[in-house]
């Protein structure tokens, strides 16, 4: 696929553009969800911003600390590119820290503490755990350092803003695709993703609720949490295939587990006969969609998330208003529309690697 190089400085739309399974039309699918989770409550009462232009370059060089779960998933590499490229455009200095995985909450807390000690001007946090990061966020705020929450939500209400995809919509989009492809009946298993993360909870719950409401004859046979890796996806999917003789669909909260699950489905000889949905679009996900093993994936815009996080930090430090909730856009990738997708808000340029410590 041709990699687009032009980086969009603003997001595609309110009610993110969703490319339909047939790849032809578009529909408005992004909306405020009133009952997604505790960390989604701000979206229930405040109309989220869905377009956030770059501010003027400030006269001062601000220092921004960024803490993310890991860089093993290309989603976070794209996000890192958004942070760093946007910071360069706005004359900010960035310290990017990655904890090495969702299981390393203690390390992320320690990294936030280090950023506080180094007296950065602002902290951007993609939280390993919602409840587990509350104390770190509140320590930063107590030290006079504003916290911008991006992508994975902390349960603290002390953050300046939350920049994210609408995970409730992601779960419902997967449920609608699954229900339609199964013609309203079948057996499904769920690989939710990393326990304790806002996205695993909200997406999975929304998927379940949407199936129950619109496709009551689609039954969920089982669901599992795991660290968000292909190895875990492979192991869990192999177990599901041995446990349940008839699986018609597989939900994945993230494409990192979907890649492993796809390997298991292909090895079982059932590729193409099982509808598999996911979120995000690493290169292996694209390959499995082209091969017909993964049926569809809902695509977030991690590069845009990174850009908006930096813009929010700069605006706050410059004493400009910052919206409390910002939703970045969504697209659906299928075999039929792959070559028409603009990936500049999803992936870092080829060969780009983030500087981290």
GROMACS .gro file of C-alpha atoms in nm:
model
  357
    1UNK     CA    1   0.000   0.000   0.000
    2UNK     CA    2   0.127   0.340  -0.082
    3UNK     CA    3   0.226   0.522   0.238
    4UNK     CA    4   0.097   0.877   0.240
    5UNK     CA    5   0.352   1.126   0.369
    6UNK     CA    6   0.145   1.437   0.411
    7UNK     CA    7   0.063   1.480   0.779
    8UNK     CA    8  -0.279   1.627   0.844
    9UNK     CA    9  -0.259   1.897   1.105
   10UNK     CA   10  -0.625   1.870   1.198
   11UNK     CA   11  -0.869   1.587   1.233
   12UNK     CA   12  -1.107   1.471   0.975
   13UNK     CA   13  -1.444   1.550   1.125
   14UNK     CA   14  -1.698   1.552   1.396
   15UNK     CA   15  -1.867   1.225   1.410
   16UNK     CA   16  -1.564   1.064   1.267
   17UNK     CA   17  -1.578   0.946   0.912
   18UNK     CA   18  -1.647   0.577   0.904
   19UNK     CA   19  -1.574   0.400   0.580
   20UNK     CA   20  -1.836   0.135   0.535
   21UNK     CA   21  -1.761  -0.231   0.479
   22UNK     CA   22  -1.836  -0.207   0.112
   23UNK     CA   23  -1.589   0.080   0.088
   24UNK     CA   24  -1.827   0.305  -0.097
   25UNK     CA   25  -2.013   0.557   0.115
   26UNK     CA   26  -1.951   0.719   0.450
   27UNK     CA   27  -2.169   0.767   0.751
   28UNK     CA   28  -2.158   0.979   1.064
   29UNK     CA   29  -2.086   0.741   1.348
   30UNK     CA   30  -1.907   0.933   1.619
   31UNK     CA   31  -2.131   1.058   1.897
   32UNK     CA   32  -2.134   1.123   2.269
   33UNK     CA   33  -2.201   0.810   2.468
   34UNK     CA   34  -2.393   0.872   2.790
   35UNK     CA   35  -2.309   0.551   2.974
   36UNK     CA   36  -1.973   0.417   2.870
   37UNK     CA   37  -1.780   0.415   3.200
   38UNK     CA   38  -1.663   0.631   3.485
   39UNK     CA   39  -1.372   0.759   3.278
   40UNK     CA   40  -1.613   0.843   2.998
   41UNK     CA   41  -1.847   1.053   3.212
   42UNK     CA   42  -1.706   1.382   3.090
   43UNK     CA   43  -1.820   1.289   2.741
   44UNK     CA   44  -2.169   1.227   2.874
   45UNK     CA   45  -2.222   1.584   2.985
   46UNK     CA   46  -1.993   1.788   2.758
   47UNK     CA   47  -2.013   1.801   2.380
   48UNK     CA   48  -1.665   1.682   2.282
   49UNK     CA   49  -1.448   1.880   2.044
   50UNK     CA   50  -1.371   1.695   1.722
   51UNK     CA   51  -1.147   1.946   1.546
   52UNK     CA   52  -0.852   2.106   1.723
   53UNK     CA   53  -0.625   2.325   1.506
   54UNK     CA   54  -0.263   2.396   1.587
   55UNK     CA   55  -0.218   2.708   1.803
   56UNK     CA   56   0.031   2.983   1.732
   57UNK     CA   57   0.388   2.900   1.830
   58UNK     CA   58   0.450   3.039   2.180
   59UNK     CA   59   0.743   3.269   2.253
   60UNK     CA   60   0.862   3.037   2.534
   61UNK     CA   61   1.000   2.687   2.488
   62UNK     CA   62   0.792   2.464   2.715
   63UNK     CA   63   0.912   2.130   2.852
   64UNK     CA   64   0.655   1.852   2.819
   65UNK     CA   65   0.691   1.507   2.974
   66UNK     CA   66   0.506   1.219   2.812
   67UNK     CA   67   0.438   0.880   2.973
   68UNK     CA   68   0.294   0.599   2.760
   69UNK     CA   69   0.245   0.226   2.831
   70UNK     CA   70   0.489   0.088   2.572
   71UNK     CA   71   0.619   0.108   2.217
   72UNK     CA   72   0.578  -0.256   2.118
   73UNK     CA   73   0.253  -0.175   1.941
   74UNK     CA   74   0.275   0.049   1.631
   75UNK     CA   75  -0.028   0.236   1.768
   76UNK     CA   76   0.199   0.395   2.028
   77UNK     CA   77   0.476   0.454   1.775
   78UNK     CA   78   0.227   0.656   1.570
   79UNK     CA   79   0.120   0.840   1.883
   80UNK     CA   80   0.484   0.913   1.970
   81UNK     CA   81   0.537   1.057   1.623
   82UNK     CA   82   0.240   1.286   1.672
   83UNK     CA   83   0.378   1.410   2.005
   84UNK     CA   84   0.729   1.471   1.881
   85UNK     CA   85   0.648   1.616   1.541
   86UNK     CA   86   0.389   1.851   1.689
   87UNK     CA   87   0.623   1.958   1.967
   88UNK     CA   88   0.888   2.046   1.710
   89UNK     CA   89   0.635   2.253   1.517
   90UNK     CA   90   0.544   2.442   1.835
   91UNK     CA   91   0.898   2.481   1.967
   92UNK     CA   92   0.844   2.257   2.270
   93UNK     CA   93   1.094   2.019   2.425
   94UNK     CA   94   0.968   1.663   2.483
   95UNK     CA   95   1.075   1.384   2.717
   96UNK     CA   96   0.907   1.060   2.608
   97UNK     CA   97   0.898   0.771   2.857
   98UNK     CA   98   0.755   0.423   2.795
   99UNK     CA   99   0.692   0.172   3.072
  100UNK     CA  100   0.750  -0.146   2.871
  101UNK     CA  101   0.398  -0.288   2.888
  102UNK     CA  102   0.059  -0.268   3.057
  103UNK     CA  103   0.185  -0.492   3.338
  104UNK     CA  104   0.436  -0.229   3.452
  105UNK     CA  105   0.216   0.016   3.642
  106UNK     CA  106   0.483   0.073   3.906
  107UNK     CA  107   0.729   0.182   3.639
  108UNK     CA  108   0.484   0.432   3.488
  109UNK     CA  109   0.414   0.579   3.830
  110UNK     CA  110   0.788   0.610   3.890
  111UNK     CA  111   0.829   0.779   3.551
  112UNK     CA  112   0.559   1.033   3.634
  113UNK     CA  113   0.731   1.098   3.965
  114UNK     CA  114   1.058   1.157   3.777
  115UNK     CA  115   0.885   1.406   3.548
  116UNK     CA  116   0.745   1.587   3.850
  117UNK     CA  117   1.091   1.599   4.006
  118UNK     CA  118   1.240   1.740   3.688
  119UNK     CA  119   0.978   2.017   3.697
  120UNK     CA  120   0.843   1.980   3.345
  121UNK     CA  121   0.581   2.237   3.246
  122UNK     CA  122   0.315   1.976   3.162
  123UNK     CA  123   0.268   1.599   3.159
  124UNK     CA  124   0.085   1.399   2.892
  125UNK     CA  125  -0.030   1.059   3.019
  126UNK     CA  126  -0.163   0.750   2.843
  127UNK     CA  127  -0.253   0.555   3.156
  128UNK     CA  128  -0.156   0.193   3.212
  129UNK     CA  129  -0.437   0.164   3.467
  130UNK     CA  130  -0.736   0.386   3.535
  131UNK     CA  131  -0.743   0.352   3.914
  132UNK     CA  132  -0.371   0.282   3.943
  133UNK     CA  133  -0.263   0.620   3.807
  134UNK     CA  134  -0.487   0.843   4.020
  135UNK     CA  135  -0.223   0.914   4.286
  136UNK     CA  136   0.044   0.998   4.026
  137UNK     CA  137  -0.185   1.239   3.844
  138UNK     CA  138  -0.285   1.411   4.164
  139UNK     CA  139   0.078   1.437   4.276
  140UNK     CA  140   0.158   1.618   3.951
  141UNK     CA  141  -0.135   1.854   3.990
  142UNK     CA  142  -0.038   1.923   4.352
  143UNK     CA  143   0.307   2.018   4.224
  144UNK     CA  144   0.150   2.268   3.986
  145UNK     CA  145   0.201   2.055   3.674
  146UNK     CA  146  -0.107   2.015   3.450
  147UNK     CA  147  -0.183   1.665   3.318
  148UNK     CA  148  -0.325   1.599   2.972
  149UNK     CA  149  -0.483   1.252   2.949
  150UNK     CA  150  -0.448   1.091   2.606
  151UNK     CA  151  -0.586   0.766   2.461
  152UNK     CA  152  -0.602   0.547   2.775
  153UNK     CA  153  -0.793   0.705   3.058
  154UNK     CA  154  -0.693   0.764   3.418
  155UNK     CA  155  -0.971   0.763   3.677
  156UNK     CA  156  -0.847   1.092   3.821
  157UNK     CA  157  -1.077   1.388   3.760
  158UNK     CA  158  -0.786   1.631   3.798
  159UNK     CA  159  -0.675   1.617   3.434
  160UNK     CA  160  -0.705   1.923   3.210
  161UNK     CA  161  -0.861   1.731   2.921
  162UNK     CA  162  -0.907   1.383   2.776
  163UNK     CA  163  -0.794   1.332   2.416
  164UNK     CA  164  -0.917   1.000   2.284
  165UNK     CA  165  -1.129   0.794   2.052
  166UNK     CA  166  -1.482   0.723   2.165
  167UNK     CA  167  -1.430   0.365   2.284
  168UNK     CA  168  -1.804   0.315   2.322
  169UNK     CA  169  -1.848   0.385   1.952
  170UNK     CA  170  -1.560   0.150   1.865
  171UNK     CA  171  -1.730  -0.135   2.050
  172UNK     CA  172  -2.064  -0.066   1.885
  173UNK     CA  173  -1.906  -0.042   1.540
  174UNK     CA  174  -1.752  -0.386   1.587
  175UNK     CA  175  -2.082  -0.527   1.710
  176UNK     CA  176  -2.273  -0.386   1.412
  177UNK     CA  177  -2.019  -0.522   1.167
  178UNK     CA  178  -2.018  -0.861   1.340
  179UNK     CA  179  -2.397  -0.884   1.361
  180UNK     CA  180  -2.444  -0.786   0.998
  181UNK     CA  181  -2.182  -1.029   0.867
  182UNK     CA  182  -2.329  -1.312   1.076
  183UNK     CA  183  -2.677  -1.223   0.948
  184UNK     CA  184  -2.797  -1.182   1.304
  185UNK     CA  185  -2.711  -1.527   1.442
  186UNK     CA  186  -2.398  -1.709   1.556
  187UNK     CA  187  -2.148  -1.779   1.833
  188UNK     CA  188  -1.883  -1.525   1.928
  189UNK     CA  189  -1.581  -1.516   2.160
  190UNK     CA  190  -1.418  -1.202   2.295
  191UNK     CA  191  -1.052  -1.112   2.349
  192UNK     CA  192  -1.098  -0.793   2.548
  193UNK     CA  193  -0.736  -0.684   2.593
  194UNK     CA  194  -0.536  -0.550   2.886
  195UNK     CA  195  -0.719  -0.567   3.222
  196UNK     CA  196  -0.759  -0.237   3.404
  197UNK     CA  197  -0.749  -0.023   3.089
  198UNK     CA  198  -1.033   0.207   2.994
  199UNK     CA  199  -1.037   0.089   2.633
  200UNK     CA  200  -1.068  -0.282   2.715
  201UNK     CA  201  -1.360  -0.217   2.948
  202UNK     CA  202  -1.551   0.040   2.744
  203UNK     CA  203  -1.512  -0.126   2.402
  204UNK     CA  204  -1.593  -0.473   2.533
  205UNK     CA  205  -1.897  -0.357   2.729
  206UNK     CA  206  -2.029  -0.158   2.434
  207UNK     CA  207  -1.982  -0.459   2.204
  208UNK     CA  208  -2.178  -0.679   2.442
  209UNK     CA  209  -2.457  -0.424   2.488
  210UNK     CA  210  -2.495  -0.357   2.118
  211UNK     CA  211  -2.517  -0.726   2.034
  212UNK     CA  212  -2.778  -0.781   2.304
  213UNK     CA  213  -2.986  -0.487   2.182
  214UNK     CA  214  -2.967  -0.540   1.805
  215UNK     CA  215  -2.856  -0.900   1.747
  216UNK     CA  216  -2.998  -1.112   2.033
  217UNK     CA  217  -2.931  -1.434   1.841
  218UNK     CA  218  -2.559  -1.368   1.836
  219UNK     CA  219  -2.437  -1.543   2.151
  220UNK     CA  220  -2.113  -1.471   2.337
  221UNK     CA  221  -1.963  -1.805   2.436
  222UNK     CA  222  -1.671  -1.671   2.637
  223UNK     CA  223  -1.439  -1.377   2.692
  224UNK     CA  224  -1.088  -1.330   2.827
  225UNK     CA  225  -0.859  -1.046   2.931
  226UNK     CA  226  -0.487  -1.063   2.862
  227UNK     CA  227  -0.181  -0.850   2.807
  228UNK     CA  228  -0.224  -0.692   2.468
  229UNK     CA  229   0.024  -0.902   2.267
  230UNK     CA  230   0.007  -1.138   1.969
  231UNK     CA  231   0.138  -1.418   2.191
  232UNK     CA  232  -0.158  -1.382   2.426
  233UNK     CA  233  -0.401  -1.359   2.135
  234UNK     CA  234  -0.261  -1.681   1.986
  235UNK     CA  235  -0.280  -1.869   2.316
  236UNK     CA  236  -0.632  -1.756   2.401
  237UNK     CA  237  -0.767  -1.823   2.053
  238UNK     CA  238  -0.617  -2.172   2.050
  239UNK     CA  239  -0.791  -2.235   2.383
  240UNK     CA  240  -1.122  -2.103   2.251
  241UNK     CA  241  -1.102  -2.322   1.939
  242UNK     CA  242  -1.043  -2.629   2.154
  243UNK     CA  243  -1.319  -2.540   2.402
  244UNK     CA  244  -1.596  -2.444   2.161
  245UNK     CA  245  -1.667  -2.657   1.854
  246UNK     CA  246  -1.858  -2.384   1.671
  247UNK     CA  247  -1.720  -2.029   1.671
  248UNK     CA  248  -1.855  -1.792   1.409
  249UNK     CA  249  -1.701  -1.464   1.523
  250UNK     CA  250  -1.410  -1.322   1.722
  251UNK     CA  251  -1.406  -0.978   1.884
  252UNK     CA  252  -1.068  -0.821   1.960
  253UNK     CA  253  -1.037  -0.507   2.169
  254UNK     CA  254  -0.704  -0.437   1.998
  255UNK     CA  255  -0.527  -0.555   1.686
  256UNK     CA  256  -0.226  -0.673   1.888
  257UNK     CA  257  -0.427  -0.968   2.020
  258UNK     CA  258  -0.607  -1.001   1.686
  259UNK     CA  259  -0.278  -1.073   1.509
  260UNK     CA  260  -0.220  -1.374   1.735
  261UNK     CA  261  -0.582  -1.484   1.713
  262UNK     CA  262  -0.561  -1.466   1.334
  263UNK     CA  263  -0.260  -1.697   1.339
  264UNK     CA  264  -0.458  -1.951   1.542
  265UNK     CA  265  -0.762  -1.929   1.314
  266UNK     CA  266  -0.549  -1.970   1.003
  267UNK     CA  267  -0.367  -2.270   1.154
  268UNK     CA  268  -0.704  -2.431   1.234
  269UNK     CA  269  -0.809  -2.412   0.869
  270UNK     CA  270  -1.102  -2.183   0.949
  271UNK     CA  271  -0.970  -1.862   0.792
  272UNK     CA  272  -1.250  -1.689   0.606
  273UNK     CA  273  -1.524  -1.885   0.783
  274UNK     CA  274  -1.488  -1.692   1.110
  275UNK     CA  275  -1.571  -1.320   1.119
  276UNK     CA  276  -1.293  -1.144   1.307
  277UNK     CA  277  -1.301  -0.778   1.409
  278UNK     CA  278  -1.033  -0.566   1.575
  279UNK     CA  279  -0.922  -0.213   1.653
  280UNK     CA  280  -0.618  -0.041   1.494
  281UNK     CA  281  -0.402  -0.115   1.197
  282UNK     CA  282  -0.046  -0.235   1.239
  283UNK     CA  283   0.122  -0.387   0.935
  284UNK     CA  284   0.037  -0.746   1.038
  285UNK     CA  285  -0.327  -0.645   1.078
  286UNK     CA  286  -0.325  -0.505   0.727
  287UNK     CA  287  -0.170  -0.828   0.598
  288UNK     CA  288  -0.433  -1.045   0.765
  289UNK     CA  289  -0.714  -0.824   0.632
  290UNK     CA  290  -0.574  -0.856   0.280
  291UNK     CA  291  -0.561  -1.234   0.326
  292UNK     CA  292  -0.921  -1.243   0.454
  293UNK     CA  293  -0.832  -1.377   0.801
  294UNK     CA  294  -0.923  -1.057   0.987
  295UNK     CA  295  -1.250  -0.930   0.842
  296UNK     CA  296  -1.246  -0.569   0.961
  297UNK     CA  297  -1.066  -0.334   1.195
  298UNK     CA  298  -1.181  -0.002   1.340
  299UNK     CA  299  -0.898   0.244   1.298
  300UNK     CA  300  -0.813   0.507   1.554
  301UNK     CA  301  -0.591   0.807   1.477
  302UNK     CA  302  -0.294   0.781   1.715
  303UNK     CA  303  -0.087   1.042   1.531
  304UNK     CA  304  -0.373   1.288   1.575
  305UNK     CA  305  -0.403   1.196   1.943
  306UNK     CA  306  -0.039   1.284   1.993
  307UNK     CA  307  -0.072   1.613   1.809
  308UNK     CA  308  -0.381   1.717   2.002
  309UNK     CA  309  -0.220   1.623   2.333
  310UNK     CA  310   0.069   1.862   2.267
  311UNK     CA  311  -0.167   2.135   2.142
  312UNK     CA  312  -0.377   2.102   2.458
  313UNK     CA  313  -0.066   2.129   2.679
  314UNK     CA  314   0.057   2.440   2.496
  315UNK     CA  315  -0.284   2.606   2.501
  316UNK     CA  316  -0.325   2.543   2.873
  317UNK     CA  317   0.023   2.675   2.951
  318UNK     CA  318  -0.054   2.982   2.741
  319UNK     CA  319  -0.370   3.032   2.949
  320UNK     CA  320  -0.603   2.961   2.661
  321UNK     CA  321  -0.925   2.759   2.700
  322UNK     CA  322  -0.890   2.383   2.658
  323UNK     CA  323  -1.199   2.166   2.594
  324UNK     CA  324  -1.249   1.896   2.861
  325UNK     CA  325  -1.310   1.620   2.604
  326UNK     CA  326  -1.173   1.575   2.252
  327UNK     CA  327  -1.263   1.278   2.031
  328UNK     CA  328  -1.039   1.188   1.741
  329UNK     CA  329  -1.184   1.016   1.435
  330UNK     CA  330  -1.253   0.656   1.337
  331UNK     CA  331  -1.247   0.458   1.014
  332UNK     CA  332  -1.325   0.097   0.933
  333UNK     CA  333  -1.076  -0.100   0.726
  334UNK     CA  334  -1.190  -0.399   0.520
  335UNK     CA  335  -1.035  -0.589   0.232
  336UNK     CA  336  -1.253  -0.389  -0.005
  337UNK     CA  337  -1.134  -0.041   0.095
  338UNK     CA  338  -0.773  -0.086   0.208
  339UNK     CA  339  -0.613   0.092  -0.084
  340UNK     CA  340  -0.832   0.399  -0.042
  341UNK     CA  341  -0.750   0.472   0.323
  342UNK     CA  342  -0.542   0.775   0.420
  343UNK     CA  343  -0.304   0.650   0.687
  344UNK     CA  344  -0.123   0.974   0.769
  345UNK     CA  345  -0.315   1.019   1.095
  346UNK     CA  346  -0.259   0.654   1.192
  347UNK     CA  347   0.105   0.567   1.131
  348UNK     CA  348   0.445   0.725   1.169
  349UNK     CA  349   0.639   0.767   0.844
  350UNK     CA  350   0.826   0.456   0.731
  351UNK     CA  351   1.157   0.419   0.911
  352UNK     CA  352   1.079   0.669   1.185
  353UNK     CA  353   1.178   0.560   1.536
  354UNK     CA  354   1.098   0.748   1.855
  355UNK     CA  355   1.367   0.874   2.091
  356UNK     CA  356   1.281   0.740   2.438
  357UNK     CA  357   1.433   0.656   2.770
   0.00000   0.00000   0.00000
